[in-house]
Tab-separated table of C-alpha atoms in Angstrom:
chain	number	residue	atom	x	y	z
A	1	MET	CA	85.248	-7.603	-24.698
A	2	ALA	CA	88.209	-9.551	-22.577
A	3	GLY	CA	85.805	-10.184	-19.719
A	4	LYS	CA	82.566	-11.042	-22.472
A	5	ARG	CA	85.310	-14.063	-23.755
A	6	ALA	CA	86.241	-14.926	-20.259
A	7	ILE	CA	83.296	-15.545	-19.783
A	8	ALA	CA	82.383	-17.475	-22.863
A	9	ILE	CA	85.256	-19.771	-22.184
A	10	TRP	CA	83.738	-20.370	-18.641
A	11	ALA	CA	80.856	-21.402	-19.803
A	12	VAL	CA	82.128	-23.798	-21.796
A	13	ILE	CA	83.751	-25.327	-19.603
A	14	VAL	CA	81.715	-25.792	-17.754
A	15	ALA	CA	79.266	-27.203	-19.653
A	16	VAL	CA	82.082	-29.830	-20.785
A	17	ILE	CA	82.704	-31.046	-17.410
A	18	ALA	CA	78.589	-30.676	-16.467
A	19	ILE	CA	78.392	-33.630	-19.652
A	20	ALA	CA	81.353	-35.115	-18.076
A	21	LEU	CA	79.935	-35.453	-14.718
A	22	THR	CA	76.190	-36.720	-16.516
A	23	THR	CA	77.901	-39.324	-18.204
A	24	VAL	CA	79.642	-41.025	-15.304
A	25	PHE	CA	76.580	-41.129	-13.500
A	26	LEU	CA	74.347	-42.767	-16.106
A	27	LEU	CA	77.374	-45.684	-16.653
A	28	ARG	CA	77.011	-46.320	-12.637
A	29	ILE	CA	73.721	-46.376	-12.990
A	30	VAL	CA	73.904	-48.940	-15.637
A	31	LYS	CA	76.093	-50.643	-13.746
A	32	LYS	CA	74.553	-50.620	-10.714
A	33	HIS	CA	70.273	-51.763	-12.504
A	34	PRO	CA	71.638	-54.567	-14.342
A	35	LEU	CA	69.106	-54.897	-17.845
A	36	SER	CA	66.344	-57.313	-17.643
A	37	ILE	CA	64.743	-58.923	-20.851
A	38	ALA	CA	60.974	-60.957	-20.848
A	39	GLY	CA	59.344	-62.607	-23.365
A	40	ALA	CA	57.308	-65.607	-23.334
A	41	VAL	CA	57.941	-69.352	-24.769
A	42	ILE	CA	54.942	-71.311	-26.655
A	43	ARG	CA	54.577	-74.231	-29.014
A	44	GLU	CA	54.971	-73.321	-32.349
A	45	ASP	CA	51.886	-74.028	-34.467
A	46	ALA	CA	50.536	-73.037	-37.984
A	47	ASP	CA	47.019	-72.885	-35.862
A	48	THR	CA	47.232	-69.825	-33.524
A	49	ARG	CA	45.186	-71.735	-31.531
A	50	LYS	CA	47.629	-74.916	-30.320
A	51	GLU	CA	50.238	-72.594	-29.882
A	52	LEU	CA	49.546	-73.078	-26.098
A	53	PRO	CA	52.357	-72.015	-23.089
A	54	ILE	CA	55.317	-74.110	-22.317
A	55	ALA	CA	55.944	-74.047	-18.402
A	56	ASP	CA	59.314	-75.519	-16.797
A	57	VAL	CA	61.517	-74.552	-19.465
A	58	ASP	CA	65.243	-73.483	-19.300
A	59	VAL	CA	65.927	-70.208	-20.565
A	60	THR	CA	69.556	-69.241	-20.725
A	61	ALA	CA	70.878	-65.987	-21.370
A	62	GLY	CA	74.813	-66.129	-22.653
A	63	SER	CA	77.292	-68.417	-22.642
A	64	GLY	CA	80.061	-70.130	-20.294
A	65	PRO	CA	80.735	-68.776	-16.437
A	66	THR	CA	78.761	-65.775	-17.287
A	67	ALA	CA	75.540	-67.355	-18.262
A	68	ILE	CA	72.416	-66.587	-16.804
A	69	HIS	CA	69.367	-69.529	-16.196
A	70	ALA	CA	65.428	-68.569	-15.963
A	71	LYS	CA	62.791	-71.244	-15.748
A	72	SER	CA	59.442	-70.193	-17.277
A	73	ASP	CA	56.379	-70.353	-15.320
A	74	SER	CA	52.992	-72.257	-16.092
A	75	SER	CA	51.865	-69.015	-18.536
A	76	GLY	CA	54.766	-69.563	-20.545
A	77	PHE	CA	56.375	-66.119	-19.037
A	78	PHE	CA	60.143	-65.548	-18.399
A	79	SER	CA	62.380	-62.527	-17.468
A	80	ILE	CA	66.650	-62.947	-16.948
A	81	ARG	CA	68.523	-60.032	-15.297
A	82	LEU	CA	71.742	-59.871	-17.802
A	83	PRO	CA	74.945	-59.731	-16.232
A	84	ARG	CA	76.004	-56.297	-15.118
A	85	GLY	CA	78.223	-54.048	-17.883
A	86	VAL	CA	75.356	-55.498	-20.769
A	87	ARG	CA	73.669	-52.446	-22.622
A	88	MET	CA	71.383	-51.990	-24.923
A	89	GLY	CA	72.219	-52.868	-28.254
A	90	GLN	CA	74.904	-55.546	-27.276
A	91	PRO	CA	74.243	-59.381	-29.096
A	92	VAL	CA	73.030	-61.925	-26.787
A	93	LEU	CA	72.758	-65.636	-27.106
A	94	LEU	CA	69.392	-66.847	-25.973
A	95	ARG	CA	68.737	-70.916	-25.266
A	96	PHE	CA	65.587	-72.742	-24.521
A	97	GLN	CA	65.670	-76.281	-23.171
A	98	HIS	CA	62.807	-78.755	-22.257
A	99	SER	CA	62.699	-82.026	-22.292
A	100	GLU	CA	59.452	-82.504	-24.289
A	101	TYR	CA	60.677	-79.722	-27.410
A	102	GLN	CA	63.569	-79.312	-29.741
A	103	PRO	CA	66.062	-76.942	-28.287
A	104	LEU	CA	66.032	-73.756	-29.264
A	105	TYR	CA	68.716	-71.787	-29.764
A	106	THR	CA	68.429	-68.071	-31.298
A	107	SER	CA	70.557	-64.846	-31.302
A	108	ASP	CA	69.636	-61.253	-30.718
A	109	VAL	CA	70.537	-57.975	-29.113
A	110	VAL	CA	69.583	-56.557	-25.567
A	111	SER	CA	66.314	-54.412	-26.119
A	112	ASP	CA	62.913	-53.562	-24.383
A	113	LYS	CA	60.867	-55.669	-27.033
A	114	LEU	CA	59.589	-58.775	-25.664
A	115	TYR	CA	61.108	-61.288	-26.637
A	116	ILE	CA	58.691	-64.739	-28.387
A	117	ALA	CA	60.280	-68.177	-28.056
A	118	ARG	CA	58.265	-70.777	-30.248
A	119	MET	CA	59.347	-74.701	-29.458
A	120	VAL	CA	59.214	-77.882	-31.573
A	121	PRO	CA	57.242	-80.487	-29.968
A	122	LEU	CA	59.570	-82.984	-30.238
A	123	ARG	CA	56.372	-86.320	-30.794
A	124	HIS	CA	54.153	-84.342	-33.995
A	125	GLU	CA	50.581	-85.217	-33.191
A	126	THR	CA	49.559	-88.498	-36.532
A	127	ARG	CA	45.970	-87.746	-37.112
A	128	ALA	CA	44.478	-91.030	-39.512
A	129	GLU	CA	43.286	-90.382	-42.364
A	130	PRO	CA	39.899	-91.407	-43.192
A	131	SER	CA	39.122	-93.721	-45.587
A	132	ARG	CA	35.607	-92.300	-46.800
A	133	PRO	CA	34.362	-88.863	-47.602
A	134	LYS	CA	33.876	-86.476	-44.934
A	135	ILE	CA	31.185	-85.291	-43.544
A	136	VAL	CA	30.604	-82.180	-41.844
A	137	VAL	CA	27.721	-82.421	-39.290
A	138	SER	CA	26.716	-78.885	-38.605
A	139	ASN	CA	23.521	-77.389	-36.091
A	140	VAL	CA	22.916	-80.203	-34.102
A	141	ILE	CA	19.800	-79.396	-32.320
A	142	VAL	CA	19.146	-82.081	-29.600
A	143	ARG	CA	15.577	-81.470	-27.805
A	144	TYR	CA	14.672	-82.323	-24.451
A	145	SER	CA	12.360	-81.630	-21.474
A	146	THR	CA	12.412	-80.864	-17.838
A	147	ARG	CA	10.490	-80.454	-14.591
A	148	SER	CA	11.338	-78.148	-12.168
A	149	THR	CA	10.855	-76.048	-9.428
A	150	THR	CA	14.327	-74.617	-8.614
A	151	ASP	CA	16.385	-73.214	-11.061
A	152	MET	CA	17.972	-75.978	-13.147
A	153	ASN	CA	21.127	-76.347	-14.456
A	154	VAL	CA	20.469	-76.986	-18.371
A	155	GLY	CA	24.079	-76.932	-19.620
A	156	SER	CA	27.116	-75.055	-20.155
A	157	ALA	CA	28.452	-72.658	-22.565
A	158	VAL	CA	32.200	-73.065	-24.459
A	159	LYS	CA	33.707	-70.715	-26.749
A	160	THR	CA	37.097	-69.399	-28.285
A	161	PHE	CA	38.234	-66.248	-29.995
A	162	ASP	CA	41.218	-64.921	-31.111
A	163	ILE	CA	43.046	-61.411	-30.584
A	164	VAL	CA	44.834	-60.990	-33.401
A	165	ASN	CA	48.159	-58.945	-33.277
A	166	GLN	CA	51.218	-58.312	-34.247
A	167	GLY	CA	54.039	-57.990	-31.470
A	168	ASN	CA	56.586	-55.747	-31.132
A	169	ILE	CA	55.412	-52.707	-32.971
A	170	SER	CA	55.731	-49.297	-31.546
A	171	CYS	CA	52.118	-47.424	-30.552
A	172	ASN	CA	53.227	-44.277	-30.930
A	173	GLY	CA	50.181	-42.579	-29.166
A	174	GLN	CA	48.145	-44.657	-31.761
A	175	ARG	CA	45.445	-47.066	-29.363
A	176	PRO	CA	44.493	-48.952	-28.577
A	177	CYS	CA	48.690	-49.325	-26.823
A	178	SER	CA	50.184	-51.945	-23.993
A	179	PRO	CA	49.513	-51.035	-20.461
A	180	ASP	CA	52.545	-48.844	-20.292
A	181	GLY	CA	51.870	-46.954	-23.910
A	182	LYS	CA	54.290	-48.662	-25.507
A	183	TRP	CA	53.480	-51.617	-27.848
A	184	LYS	CA	50.842	-51.387	-30.480
A	185	ALA	CA	47.754	-53.370	-28.946
A	186	ALA	CA	44.755	-54.977	-30.563
A	187	ILE	CA	41.315	-55.003	-28.400
A	188	GLY	CA	39.585	-58.122	-29.237
A	189	SER	CA	35.584	-58.921	-27.826
A	190	VAL	CA	33.221	-61.945	-28.068
A	191	SER	CA	29.243	-62.125	-26.620
A	192	VAL	CA	27.742	-65.087	-26.101
A	193	ASP	CA	24.182	-65.771	-25.900
A	194	ALA	CA	22.519	-67.706	-23.562
A	195	GLY	CA	18.725	-68.229	-24.795
A	196	GLU	CA	15.420	-66.945	-24.409
A	197	HIS	CA	14.609	-66.978	-20.856
A	198	ASN	CA	18.464	-68.207	-19.793
A	199	GLU	CA	20.687	-66.482	-17.741
A	200	PHE	CA	24.127	-67.437	-17.155
A	201	ARG	CA	26.184	-68.233	-13.997
A	202	ASN	CA	30.526	-68.960	-13.032
A	203	ALA	CA	31.662	-67.289	-16.107
A	204	ARG	CA	34.917	-67.107	-16.062
A	205	ALA	CA	37.793	-66.458	-19.509
A	206	SER	CA	41.480	-67.552	-19.616
A	207	CYS	CA	44.540	-67.353	-22.274
A	208	ILE	CA	45.027	-70.698	-23.558
A	209	ALA	CA	47.526	-70.529	-26.447
A	210	GLY	CA	49.660	-67.527	-27.365
A	211	PRO	CA	51.993	-64.968	-25.637
A	212	CYS	CA	49.464	-65.032	-22.369
A	213	PRO	CA	51.345	-63.064	-20.256
A	214	PHE	CA	51.037	-59.601	-22.056
A	215	SER	CA	47.222	-59.745	-22.178
A	216	ARG	CA	44.647	-58.780	-20.559
A	217	ILE	CA	40.996	-58.692	-19.749
A	218	GLU	CA	39.853	-55.150	-20.328
A	219	SER	CA	35.829	-55.661	-19.206
A	220	ASP	CA	33.433	-58.224	-18.787
A	221	ASN	CA	29.935	-59.004	-17.143
A	222	PHE	CA	31.095	-61.990	-15.294
A	223	ALA	CA	29.548	-60.269	-12.204
A	224	GLU	CA	26.083	-59.891	-13.616
A	225	GLN	CA	23.426	-63.140	-14.102
A	226	SER	CA	22.534	-62.528	-17.644
A	227	ARG	CA	21.209	-63.826	-20.795
A	228	THR	CA	24.035	-62.048	-22.794
A	229	LEU	CA	27.722	-62.585	-21.684
A	230	LYS	CA	30.753	-60.325	-22.951
A	231	VAL	CA	34.126	-60.119	-22.297
A	232	SER	CA	36.690	-57.728	-23.942
A	233	VAL	CA	40.600	-58.457	-24.033
A	234	ARG	CA	43.855	-56.438	-24.920
A	235	ASN	CA	46.709	-58.077	-26.439
A	236	TRP	CA	50.051	-56.155	-26.996
A	237	SER	CA	52.308	-58.932	-28.928
A	238	ASP	CA	51.515	-61.987	-31.403
A	239	THR	CA	48.112	-63.523	-31.550
A	240	VAL	CA	46.556	-64.900	-28.550
A	241	THR	CA	43.495	-67.009	-28.166
A	242	PHE	CA	40.953	-66.806	-24.965
A	243	LEU	CA	38.850	-69.769	-23.867
A	244	VAL	CA	35.224	-68.350	-22.231
A	245	GLU	CA	33.011	-70.855	-20.398
A	246	ALA	CA	30.246	-70.594	-18.320
A	247	GLU	CA	27.189	-72.510	-17.264
A	248	VAL	CA	23.811	-72.133	-17.924
A	249	PHE	CA	20.477	-72.203	-15.786
A	250	HIS	CA	16.846	-71.233	-16.469
A	251	PRO	CA	15.251	-70.020	-13.724
A	252	MET	CA	11.797	-71.827	-11.759
A	253	ILE	CA	10.546	-73.388	-15.140
A	254	SER	CA	8.502	-76.647	-15.074
A	255	ASP	CA	7.160	-78.555	-17.779
A	256	LEU	CA	9.790	-76.498	-19.946
A	257	VAL	CA	11.150	-77.865	-23.953
A	258	ARG	CA	14.959	-77.307	-24.701
A	259	GLU	CA	16.719	-77.368	-27.526
């Protein structure tokens, strides 16, 4: 019995030492590898299609001599490496400054979430109210004829579409998710028809509003010359807006009346 008791005591001692060593090791890792926070800066607007990315925003984390600075890129993306010793859950003060927008100050805690900053422009767009009732004109059709023995560029197609989502919601294995499987995502698609006997060429798609850095094109048929244009986008933050553009060609047609 004494031998078994001694073995149990030594097992407890070894376990305590192992826990202590593991804690010290993890603390050293935290000190050697500072934490980073990342996000996007966009223009604040009630219409998500006008939440344009803001470049060259001075982003500051913390205050005083320990403050860390960064700049947002053309897509509004920013990333800040926090000072050594900062841990998850600690409070952090974030400041966003740009000459054309009102300064934004937010107090948050350090986490691995996606930080979305919406800045208010200094100059608000003013629209003159019409003195007469508005008349909506839709379904306008223009008829014209062309005569050609080669491929004719008959116009271009432009279409926007939204991928609606709410950021910083854990995915929990319920697809679709962000590429790293952490955040809930949404997938939006759009299809555009060039019309009978027409085909699309030089197609492209780009994010024009919302937290664009946290979205990507999932699939498209832009490499094909076809009548129908298709594109699918994955978004794992707040709502983004994409713009699809392409040129419309009518191959080898003469004496053609177009609409």
